[in-house]
mmCIF file of C-alpha atoms in Angstrom:
data_model
loop_
_atom_site.group_PDB
_atom_site.id
_atom_site.type_symbol
_atom_site.label_atom_id
_atom_site.label_comp_id
_atom_site.label_asym_id
_atom_site.label_seq_id
_atom_site.Cartn_x
_atom_site.Cartn_y
_atom_site.Cartn_z
ATOM 1 C CA MET A 1 -9.207 145.454 333.093
ATOM 2 C CA THR A 2 -10.120 142.433 331.398
ATOM 3 C CA VAL A 3 -8.128 141.501 329.177
ATOM 4 C CA THR A 4 -8.099 138.252 326.479
ATOM 5 C CA PRO A 5 -4.692 135.451 325.850
ATOM 6 C CA ALA A 6 -5.002 136.742 322.157
ATOM 7 C CA GLU A 7 -4.770 140.689 323.528
ATOM 8 C CA SER A 8 -2.266 139.898 325.775
ATOM 9 C CA SER A 9 -0.155 138.240 323.228
ATOM 10 C CA ARG A 10 -0.877 140.738 321.240
ATOM 11 C CA ALA A 11 0.726 143.664 323.420
ATOM 12 C CA ALA A 12 3.383 141.337 324.437
ATOM 13 C CA GLY A 13 4.328 141.281 320.752
ATOM 14 C CA ILE A 14 4.129 144.412 319.483
ATOM 15 C CA LEU A 15 5.933 146.014 322.781
ATOM 16 C CA SER A 16 9.093 143.662 322.948
ATOM 17 C CA ARG A 17 10.219 144.212 319.654
ATOM 18 C CA PRO A 18 13.547 145.648 319.027
ATOM 19 C CA VAL A 19 14.413 149.113 317.579
ATOM 20 C CA SER A 20 17.387 151.219 316.830
ATOM 21 C CA ILE A 21 17.886 154.565 317.683
ATOM 22 C CA ASN A 22 21.579 155.487 315.671
ATOM 23 C CA GLY A 23 23.752 152.624 317.190
ATOM 24 C CA LEU A 24 21.804 152.161 319.716
ATOM 25 C CA THR A 25 19.696 148.990 319.938
ATOM 26 C CA VAL A 26 16.784 149.646 322.259
ATOM 27 C CA PRO A 27 15.650 145.645 323.352
ATOM 28 C CA ASN A 28 11.681 146.858 323.157
ATOM 29 C CA ARG A 29 9.734 149.978 322.478
ATOM 30 C CA ILE A 30 8.829 151.184 326.072
ATOM 31 C CA VAL A 31 10.690 154.311 327.597
ATOM 32 C CA MET A 32 11.074 155.959 330.718
ATOM 33 C CA ALA A 33 9.466 159.570 330.212
ATOM 34 C CA PRO A 34 11.880 162.346 332.028
ATOM 35 C CA MET A 35 9.929 163.278 335.237
ATOM 36 C CA THR A 36 11.486 165.651 337.316
ATOM 37 C CA ARG A 37 12.641 164.849 341.164
ATOM 38 C CA MET A 38 14.029 166.722 343.298
ATOM 39 C CA PHE A 39 15.751 163.416 345.029
ATOM 40 C CA SER A 40 19.844 165.160 344.630
ATOM 41 C CA PRO A 41 20.833 166.895 347.489
ATOM 42 C CA GLY A 42 23.673 169.054 346.128
ATOM 43 C CA GLY A 43 22.564 168.408 342.714
ATOM 44 C CA VAL A 44 24.063 164.330 343.406
ATOM 45 C CA PRO A 45 22.116 161.751 342.316
ATOM 46 C CA GLY A 46 22.818 159.307 345.454
ATOM 47 C CA ASP A 47 22.060 155.353 346.257
ATOM 48 C CA ASP A 48 18.282 156.070 345.891
ATOM 49 C CA VAL A 49 18.413 157.137 342.805
ATOM 50 C CA VAL A 50 20.630 154.620 341.028
ATOM 51 C CA SER A 51 17.832 152.168 342.806
ATOM 52 C CA TYR A 52 14.983 154.083 341.755
ATOM 53 C CA TYR A 53 16.518 153.593 337.951
ATOM 54 C CA SER A 54 17.746 150.642 338.348
ATOM 55 C CA ARG A 55 14.005 149.238 339.679
ATOM 56 C CA ARG A 56 12.637 150.127 336.421
ATOM 57 C CA ALA A 57 15.356 149.105 334.049
ATOM 58 C CA ALA A 58 15.316 145.369 335.331
ATOM 59 C CA ALA A 59 11.284 145.110 335.053
ATOM 60 C CA GLY A 60 11.867 145.636 331.603
ATOM 61 C CA VAL A 61 11.613 149.275 330.384
ATOM 62 C CA GLY A 62 13.364 149.591 327.459
ATOM 63 C CA LEU A 63 14.738 152.887 327.250
ATOM 64 C CA ILE A 64 15.246 155.588 330.147
ATOM 65 C CA VAL A 65 15.264 159.369 330.438
ATOM 66 C CA THR A 66 16.408 160.255 332.995
ATOM 67 C CA GLU A 67 14.745 163.341 335.119
ATOM 68 C CA GLY A 68 15.938 166.859 333.467
ATOM 69 C CA THR A 69 19.770 167.504 334.639
ATOM 70 C CA TYR A 70 20.858 170.701 334.593
ATOM 71 C CA VAL A 71 23.901 171.507 331.813
ATOM 72 C CA GLY A 72 27.310 173.501 333.293
ATOM 73 C CA HIS A 73 25.611 177.182 333.116
ATOM 74 C CA ASP A 74 24.765 178.901 336.119
ATOM 75 C CA SER A 75 22.044 179.988 335.252
ATOM 76 C CA ALA A 76 20.336 176.693 333.818
ATOM 77 C CA GLY A 77 18.049 175.625 336.925
ATOM 78 C CA GLN A 78 16.619 176.753 339.882
ATOM 79 C CA SER A 79 17.076 174.118 343.012
ATOM 80 C CA ASP A 80 20.108 172.193 344.048
ATOM 81 C CA ARG A 81 18.192 169.145 344.853
ATOM 82 C CA VAL A 82 17.712 168.341 341.092
ATOM 83 C CA PRO A 83 20.622 166.958 339.650
ATOM 84 C CA ARG A 84 23.498 168.559 337.816
ATOM 85 C CA PHE A 85 25.493 166.870 334.564
ATOM 86 C CA HIS A 86 28.468 168.502 335.349
ATOM 87 C CA GLY A 87 30.863 168.682 338.403
ATOM 88 C CA GLU A 88 33.244 165.677 339.465
ATOM 89 C CA GLU A 89 30.398 164.053 342.154
ATOM 90 C CA GLN A 90 27.837 164.691 340.235
ATOM 91 C CA LEU A 91 29.164 163.026 337.211
ATOM 92 C CA ALA A 92 30.290 159.803 339.717
ATOM 93 C CA GLY A 93 26.799 159.664 340.953
ATOM 94 C CA TRP A 94 25.269 159.549 337.255
ATOM 95 C CA ALA A 95 28.237 155.956 336.470
ATOM 96 C CA LYS A 96 26.652 154.401 338.547
ATOM 97 C CA VAL A 97 23.846 154.902 337.540
ATOM 98 C CA ALA A 98 24.355 153.773 333.560
ATOM 99 C CA GLU A 99 25.810 151.279 335.511
ATOM 100 C CA ALA A 100 23.660 149.536 336.952
ATOM 101 C CA VAL A 101 20.450 150.347 334.755
ATOM 102 C CA HIS A 102 22.707 148.294 332.128
ATOM 103 C CA ALA A 103 23.698 145.925 334.959
ATOM 104 C CA ALA A 104 19.370 145.029 335.444
ATOM 105 C CA GLY A 105 19.871 144.498 331.384
ATOM 106 C CA GLY A 106 18.493 147.901 329.985
ATOM 107 C CA THR A 107 19.440 151.564 327.904
ATOM 108 C CA ILE A 108 19.776 155.080 329.462
ATOM 109 C CA VAL A 109 20.133 158.743 328.311
ATOM 110 C CA PRO A 110 20.315 161.442 330.692
ATOM 111 C CA GLN A 111 17.959 164.278 329.543
ATOM 112 C CA LEU A 112 20.128 167.720 329.756
ATOM 113 C CA TRP A 113 17.701 170.450 330.715
ATOM 114 C CA HIS A 114 18.335 174.450 330.902
ATOM 115 C CA ILE A 115 15.451 176.319 332.283
ATOM 116 C CA GLY A 116 15.967 179.392 330.612
ATOM 117 C CA MET A 117 13.603 182.452 332.104
ATOM 118 C CA VAL A 118 11.553 179.823 334.014
ATOM 119 C CA ARG A 119 14.619 180.320 337.005
ATOM 120 C CA LYS A 120 13.401 182.923 339.486
ATOM 121 C CA ALA A 121 15.954 185.470 341.098
ATOM 122 C CA GLY A 122 18.056 184.547 343.754
ATOM 123 C CA GLU A 123 17.057 180.604 343.879
ATOM 124 C CA PRO A 124 19.756 178.129 344.787
ATOM 125 C CA PRO A 125 22.059 175.984 343.142
ATOM 126 C CA TYR A 126 23.669 179.464 342.147
ATOM 127 C CA ALA A 127 21.593 182.617 343.986
ATOM 128 C CA ASP A 128 23.382 185.395 342.307
ATOM 129 C CA ALA A 129 23.196 183.810 338.245
ATOM 130 C CA PRO A 130 20.133 185.721 336.673
ATOM 131 C CA ALA A 131 17.651 184.223 334.325
ATOM 132 C CA VAL A 132 18.431 184.225 330.641
ATOM 133 C CA GLY A 133 16.642 183.746 327.902
ATOM 134 C CA PRO A 134 15.931 184.858 323.886
ATOM 135 C CA SER A 135 14.233 188.426 325.285
ATOM 136 C CA GLY A 136 13.828 188.302 328.925
ATOM 137 C CA ILE A 137 10.415 186.956 328.368
ATOM 138 C CA ARG A 138 8.733 184.467 330.277
ATOM 139 C CA PRO A 139 6.386 182.180 328.996
ATOM 140 C CA ASP A 140 3.635 183.233 331.061
ATOM 141 C CA GLY A 141 4.071 186.531 328.536
ATOM 142 C CA THR A 142 5.406 188.329 331.588
ATOM 143 C CA GLU A 143 8.914 190.274 331.210
ATOM 144 C CA GLY A 144 11.103 188.479 334.325
ATOM 145 C CA THR A 145 14.013 189.283 336.377
ATOM 146 C CA GLY A 146 16.125 188.055 333.435
ATOM 147 C CA LYS A 147 17.775 189.891 331.014
ATOM 148 C CA ALA A 148 17.828 188.775 326.853
ATOM 149 C CA MET A 149 20.601 186.715 326.198
ATOM 150 C CA THR A 150 24.012 188.123 324.285
ATOM 151 C CA GLN A 151 26.435 186.249 321.739
ATOM 152 C CA GLN A 152 28.989 185.236 324.332
ATOM 153 C CA ASP A 153 25.870 183.854 327.036
ATOM 154 C CA LEU A 154 24.772 181.734 323.669
ATOM 155 C CA ASP A 155 27.800 180.644 323.265
ATOM 156 C CA ASP A 156 28.445 179.132 326.386
ATOM 157 C CA VAL A 157 25.043 177.665 326.733
ATOM 158 C CA ILE A 158 25.969 175.833 323.269
ATOM 159 C CA ALA A 159 29.436 174.571 324.927
ATOM 160 C CA ALA A 160 27.560 173.781 328.306
ATOM 161 C CA PHE A 161 25.084 171.161 326.624
ATOM 162 C CA ALA A 162 28.480 169.535 324.122
ATOM 163 C CA GLU A 163 30.506 169.425 327.383
ATOM 164 C CA ALA A 164 27.272 167.275 329.167
ATOM 165 C CA ALA A 165 26.777 165.401 326.714
ATOM 166 C CA ALA A 166 30.703 164.821 325.757
ATOM 167 C CA ALA A 167 30.695 164.211 330.167
ATOM 168 C CA ALA A 168 27.464 161.683 329.367
ATOM 169 C CA GLU A 169 29.643 159.214 326.314
ATOM 170 C CA ARG A 170 32.568 159.465 328.559
ATOM 171 C CA ILE A 171 30.645 157.672 331.553
ATOM 172 C CA GLY A 172 28.764 155.383 329.974
ATOM 173 C CA PHE A 173 25.425 156.455 329.055
ATOM 174 C CA ASP A 174 23.947 155.635 325.513
ATOM 175 C CA GLY A 175 23.219 158.685 324.113
ATOM 176 C CA VAL A 176 21.457 162.185 325.373
ATOM 177 C CA GLU A 177 18.313 163.082 325.424
ATOM 178 C CA LEU A 178 17.655 167.851 324.870
ATOM 179 C CA HIS A 179 15.776 169.077 326.663
ATOM 180 C CA GLY A 180 13.485 171.217 323.942
ATOM 181 C CA ALA A 181 10.174 171.173 325.418
ATOM 182 C CA HIS A 182 7.258 172.771 327.640
ATOM 183 C CA GLY A 183 8.926 176.620 327.550
ATOM 184 C CA TYR A 184 12.071 175.775 329.134
ATOM 185 C CA LEU A 185 15.747 177.918 327.566
ATOM 186 C CA ILE A 186 15.338 175.719 324.106
ATOM 187 C CA ASP A 187 11.860 175.744 323.553
ATOM 188 C CA GLN A 188 11.932 179.906 324.185
ATOM 189 C CA PHE A 189 13.907 180.549 321.415
ATOM 190 C CA LEU A 190 11.391 177.953 319.616
ATOM 191 C CA TRP A 191 7.920 179.815 320.172
ATOM 192 C CA ALA A 192 7.668 182.613 319.063
ATOM 193 C CA GLY A 193 5.342 183.895 322.314
ATOM 194 C CA THR A 194 9.108 184.094 324.179
ATOM 195 C CA ASN A 195 11.423 185.302 320.761
ATOM 196 C CA ARG A 196 11.114 188.210 320.213
ATOM 197 C CA ARG A 197 14.940 188.719 318.591
ATOM 198 C CA THR A 198 15.396 190.419 315.739
ATOM 199 C CA ASP A 199 18.532 188.934 314.724
ATOM 200 C CA ALA A 200 19.720 185.330 312.973
ATOM 201 C CA TYR A 201 17.845 183.878 316.246
ATOM 202 C CA GLY A 202 14.637 185.166 316.041
ATOM 203 C CA GLY A 203 11.728 185.889 312.991
ATOM 204 C CA ASP A 204 10.447 183.374 311.257
ATOM 205 C CA PRO A 205 10.094 179.243 312.760
ATOM 206 C CA VAL A 206 13.422 178.413 310.418
ATOM 207 C CA ALA A 207 15.737 181.443 312.339
ATOM 208 C CA ARG A 208 13.667 180.509 315.835
ATOM 209 C CA THR A 209 15.429 176.728 315.591
ATOM 210 C CA LYS A 210 18.772 178.196 314.967
ATOM 211 C CA PHE A 211 19.758 178.178 318.703
ATOM 212 C CA ALA A 212 18.675 174.988 318.792
ATOM 213 C CA ALA A 213 20.131 173.257 316.096
ATOM 214 C CA GLU A 214 23.518 174.737 317.031
ATOM 215 C CA ILE A 215 23.289 173.073 320.244
ATOM 216 C CA VAL A 216 22.396 170.000 318.562
ATOM 217 C CA ALA A 217 25.379 170.548 316.041
ATOM 218 C CA ALA A 218 28.069 170.957 318.791
ATOM 219 C CA VAL A 219 26.910 168.300 320.767
ATOM 220 C CA ARG A 220 26.444 165.862 317.745
ATOM 221 C CA GLU A 221 30.000 167.289 316.891
ATOM 222 C CA ALA A 222 31.000 166.197 320.653
ATOM 223 C CA VAL A 223 29.946 162.880 320.930
ATOM 224 C CA SER A 224 31.040 159.581 318.498
ATOM 225 C CA PRO A 225 28.618 159.751 315.127
ATOM 226 C CA GLU A 226 26.737 156.682 316.836
ATOM 227 C CA PHE A 227 26.448 158.345 319.733
ATOM 228 C CA PRO A 228 22.142 158.794 319.809
ATOM 229 C CA VAL A 229 21.111 162.104 320.509
ATOM 230 C CA ILE A 230 17.433 162.623 320.615
ATOM 231 C CA PHE A 231 15.138 165.798 321.307
ATOM 232 C CA ARG A 232 12.742 166.291 323.442
ATOM 233 C CA TYR A 233 10.419 169.096 321.789
ATOM 234 C CA SER A 234 6.618 170.089 322.864
ATOM 235 C CA GLN A 235 3.812 172.341 321.383
ATOM 236 C CA TRP A 236 2.645 173.248 324.534
ATOM 237 C CA LYS A 237 4.209 175.339 327.273
ATOM 238 C CA GLN A 238 4.249 174.769 330.919
ATOM 239 C CA ASP A 239 2.360 178.357 331.451
ATOM 240 C CA ALA A 240 0.611 178.430 328.280
ATOM 241 C CA TYR A 241 -1.286 174.945 327.677
ATOM 242 C CA ASP A 242 -2.908 175.865 324.245
ATOM 243 C CA ALA A 243 0.593 177.439 322.708
ATOM 244 C CA ARG A 244 1.621 176.186 319.250
ATOM 245 C CA LEU A 245 5.252 175.834 317.872
ATOM 246 C CA ALA A 246 3.468 175.134 314.706
ATOM 247 C CA GLU A 247 -0.702 175.482 312.996
ATOM 248 C CA THR A 248 0.002 173.127 310.196
ATOM 249 C CA PRO A 249 2.392 170.347 308.893
ATOM 250 C CA GLU A 250 4.205 172.856 306.927
ATOM 251 C CA GLU A 251 5.421 174.754 309.854
ATOM 252 C CA LEU A 252 6.379 171.931 311.716
ATOM 253 C CA GLU A 253 8.075 170.721 309.108
ATOM 254 C CA SER A 254 10.195 174.094 308.905
ATOM 255 C CA ILE A 255 11.243 173.553 312.451
ATOM 256 C CA LEU A 256 11.931 170.118 312.478
ATOM 257 C CA THR A 257 14.100 169.920 309.244
ATOM 258 C CA PRO A 258 17.545 171.715 310.602
ATOM 259 C CA LEU A 259 16.729 170.243 313.088
ATOM 260 C CA ALA A 260 17.314 166.892 311.824
ATOM 261 C CA ALA A 261 19.854 168.259 309.662
ATOM 262 C CA ALA A 262 21.880 169.239 312.710
ATOM 263 C CA GLY A 263 22.099 165.599 313.950
ATOM 264 C CA VAL A 264 18.776 164.027 316.055
ATOM 265 C CA ASP A 265 18.819 161.128 315.903
ATOM 266 C CA ALA A 266 15.895 160.515 316.984
ATOM 267 C CA PHE A 267 12.557 163.065 318.383
ATOM 268 C CA HIS A 268 10.329 162.504 321.515
ATOM 269 C CA ALA A 269 7.403 164.552 321.002
ATOM 270 C CA SER A 270 5.689 165.781 324.025
ATOM 271 C CA THR A 271 2.045 165.731 324.004
ATOM 272 C CA ARG A 272 -0.481 165.824 326.982
ATOM 273 C CA ARG A 273 -2.942 163.026 325.468
ATOM 274 C CA TYR A 274 -1.073 160.920 322.993
ATOM 275 C CA TRP A 275 -4.319 159.794 321.559
ATOM 276 C CA LEU A 276 -5.378 163.546 320.076
ATOM 277 C CA PRO A 277 -4.736 164.078 316.612
ATOM 278 C CA GLU A 278 -2.581 167.225 316.094
ATOM 279 C CA PHE A 279 -3.457 168.788 312.599
ATOM 280 C CA ASP A 280 -7.121 169.182 310.928
ATOM 281 C CA GLY A 281 -7.391 166.415 307.856
ATOM 282 C CA SER A 282 -5.351 163.447 309.945
ATOM 283 C CA ASP A 283 -5.059 161.384 312.484
ATOM 284 C CA LEU A 284 -1.494 161.352 313.203
ATOM 285 C CA ASN A 285 -0.515 162.332 316.523
ATOM 286 C CA LEU A 286 2.554 164.665 317.116
ATOM 287 C CA ALA A 287 4.801 162.086 317.023
ATOM 288 C CA GLY A 288 3.356 160.618 313.956
ATOM 289 C CA TRP A 289 3.999 163.906 312.017
ATOM 290 C CA THR A 290 7.425 164.210 313.234
ATOM 291 C CA LYS A 291 8.553 160.722 311.600
ATOM 292 C CA LYS A 292 6.296 160.838 308.687
ATOM 293 C CA LEU A 293 7.909 164.904 307.973
ATOM 294 C CA THR A 294 11.148 163.470 308.645
ATOM 295 C CA GLY A 295 11.965 160.313 308.947
ATOM 296 C CA LYS A 296 13.593 159.705 311.362
ATOM 297 C CA PRO A 297 12.458 158.232 314.597
ATOM 298 C CA ALA A 298 9.203 158.975 317.046
ATOM 299 C CA ILE A 299 9.191 158.932 320.414
ATOM 300 C CA THR A 300 5.151 159.406 321.711
ATOM 301 C CA VAL A 301 3.908 160.452 325.882
ATOM 302 C CA GLY A 302 1.480 161.588 326.918
ATOM 303 C CA SER A 303 -0.865 159.752 329.749
ATOM 304 C CA VAL A 304 -0.131 156.088 328.933
ATOM 305 C CA GLY A 305 -2.361 153.446 330.538
ATOM 306 C CA LEU A 306 -4.117 156.275 332.517
ATOM 307 C CA ASP A 307 -7.500 157.782 331.858
ATOM 308 C CA GLY A 308 -6.070 161.272 333.045
ATOM 309 C CA ASP A 309 -4.467 164.519 331.720
ATOM 310 C CA PHE A 310 -0.613 163.999 333.701
ATOM 311 C CA LEU A 311 -0.865 167.627 334.490
ATOM 312 C CA ARG A 312 -3.836 167.457 337.154
ATOM 313 C CA GLY A 313 -1.465 164.644 338.658
ATOM 314 C CA PHE A 314 0.719 167.348 340.070
ATOM 315 C CA MET A 315 -2.542 168.709 341.761
ATOM 316 C CA GLY A 316 -3.207 165.811 343.368
ATOM 317 C CA GLU A 317 -5.762 164.031 340.914
ATOM 318 C CA GLY A 318 -5.132 160.420 340.548
ATOM 319 C CA ALA A 319 -6.241 158.342 337.607
ATOM 320 C CA PRO A 320 -7.644 155.159 336.662
ATOM 321 C CA VAL A 321 -6.199 152.318 334.488
ATOM 322 C CA LYS A 322 -6.758 152.872 330.447
ATOM 323 C CA GLY A 323 -6.607 150.350 327.214
ATOM 324 C CA ILE A 324 -3.527 150.792 325.457
ATOM 325 C CA ASP A 325 -5.476 149.207 322.209
ATOM 326 C CA ASN A 326 -5.563 152.454 320.437
ATOM 327 C CA LEU A 327 -1.876 152.742 321.524
ATOM 328 C CA LEU A 328 -0.896 149.469 319.977
ATOM 329 C CA ASP A 329 -3.036 149.736 316.656
ATOM 330 C CA ARG A 330 -0.873 153.055 316.397
ATOM 331 C CA LEU A 331 2.763 150.650 317.201
ATOM 332 C CA GLU A 332 1.708 148.500 314.783
ATOM 333 C CA SER A 333 0.679 150.589 311.950
ATOM 334 C CA GLU A 334 4.639 152.796 312.372
ATOM 335 C CA GLU A 335 3.303 155.800 313.210
ATOM 336 C CA PHE A 336 5.537 156.431 315.756
ATOM 337 C CA ASP A 337 8.381 153.296 317.350
ATOM 338 C CA LEU A 338 8.265 154.112 320.847
ATOM 339 C CA VAL A 339 6.102 154.898 323.398
ATOM 340 C CA ALA A 340 7.582 156.972 326.455
ATOM 341 C CA VAL A 341 5.649 155.864 330.501
ATOM 342 C CA GLY A 342 5.560 158.125 332.947
ATOM 343 C CA ARG A 343 2.749 158.468 336.244
ATOM 344 C CA ALA A 344 2.575 154.533 335.342
ATOM 345 C CA LEU A 345 5.890 153.639 335.778
ATOM 346 C CA LEU A 346 6.455 155.856 338.744
ATOM 347 C CA GLN A 347 3.183 154.425 339.888
ATOM 348 C CA ASP A 348 4.082 151.026 339.840
ATOM 349 C CA PRO A 349 7.472 150.175 339.054
ATOM 350 C CA GLU A 350 7.108 146.993 337.858
ATOM 351 C CA TRP A 351 4.211 147.992 335.011
ATOM 352 C CA ALA A 352 6.534 147.428 331.851
ATOM 353 C CA ALA A 353 7.266 143.683 333.385
ATOM 354 C CA LYS A 354 3.117 143.238 333.818
ATOM 355 C CA VAL A 355 2.444 144.648 329.986
ATOM 356 C CA LEU A 356 5.006 142.523 328.456
ATOM 357 C CA ALA A 357 3.726 139.590 330.107
ATOM 358 C CA GLY A 358 0.192 140.073 329.584
ATOM 359 C CA ARG A 359 -0.642 140.612 333.600
ATOM 360 C CA PHE A 360 -2.952 143.665 332.621
ATOM 361 C CA ASP A 361 -5.866 142.817 335.414
ATOM 362 C CA ASP A 362 -2.433 143.644 337.722
ATOM 363 C CA VAL A 363 -1.550 146.829 336.905
ATOM 364 C CA LYS A 364 -2.367 149.509 338.634
ATOM 365 C CA PRO A 365 -3.796 153.199 338.674
ATOM 366 C CA TYR A 366 -2.073 156.509 339.490
ATOM 367 C CA ASP A 367 -2.532 157.551 343.024
ATOM 368 C CA ALA A 368 -0.860 161.125 343.252
ATOM 369 C CA ALA A 369 0.575 160.014 346.528
ATOM 370 C CA ALA A 370 3.235 158.150 344.121
ATOM 371 C CA LEU A 371 4.868 161.845 344.013
ATOM 372 C CA LYS A 372 5.606 161.928 347.620
ATOM 373 C CA THR A 373 7.632 158.226 347.460
ATOM 374 C CA LEU A 374 8.816 157.946 344.156
ATOM 375 C CA SER A 375 10.837 154.798 345.243
#
């Protein structure tokens, strides 16, 4: 990809600006997107995980969002190799990650995660734990082997998120991100396709936001006022790529407003292709609408720097390098504030350093084999 000196200088100038999220100053606009890795046996991040994140921080990533980490609820996950954000050994491992990222000049937040009805029966780390969700319905529309959550279940999960957030601050992280996207538990409440409840947690979009808002409020209460709380959400789901929480800006506003009021400091709006407009009649993408409707900082994500949907990467397909002029235009116009990069950073730990230095010719295309190495 041939880039003129003027274009290189423009990229460096736009992306290298610091930005604030509550009490945190992120040194530039580049975020490492969360990517599940399954490289933590027993849920414990080891020295390889420390190296994985610190290497990217040293190469110029401003803010790292870790892979999804299970909160302290038995039904939260379904793998003993996905890291957990509870337990003495697990948190000690994460403390080393945060320390190394800071030593490399970066900032880092853990993504706190509960998969809800995605969980399959009998899976580790707690084989006897049932799948739980708003209505016992999986994101693909089928009835799972789990159960609809009782009030006690709701209270337990809310407490688990709050405890994980408090632990994150205690061991030296810079904030937390709550995983409310892609058809997992929080998103299962937000989406009418999986939330059929008739109590206060179901019904119209505002009611369906109640559970998420209560998690945000509990997290906000558990941490310092200046400690950033980021909320990731999406329209699409893992089993329903055309699903939508909101068909109009007004519907989206009704969902985001209670979350902002509960204490969200920034939103991470997950899309498959960041350059696509979200609603008819406007060029704004989902992050752009999020910032416009809430006034909060917004992170965009979706095939940044690559020509091809990231989901195809998980099916073994590569992706050539794609220019970022459109992205820079949007950042310069303040449509959104930060940009999260996934596969490009997975493939090339030096991606941020190359882009910030204008070395676009050195950027590598995405090779799906990188999913097998993740170094």
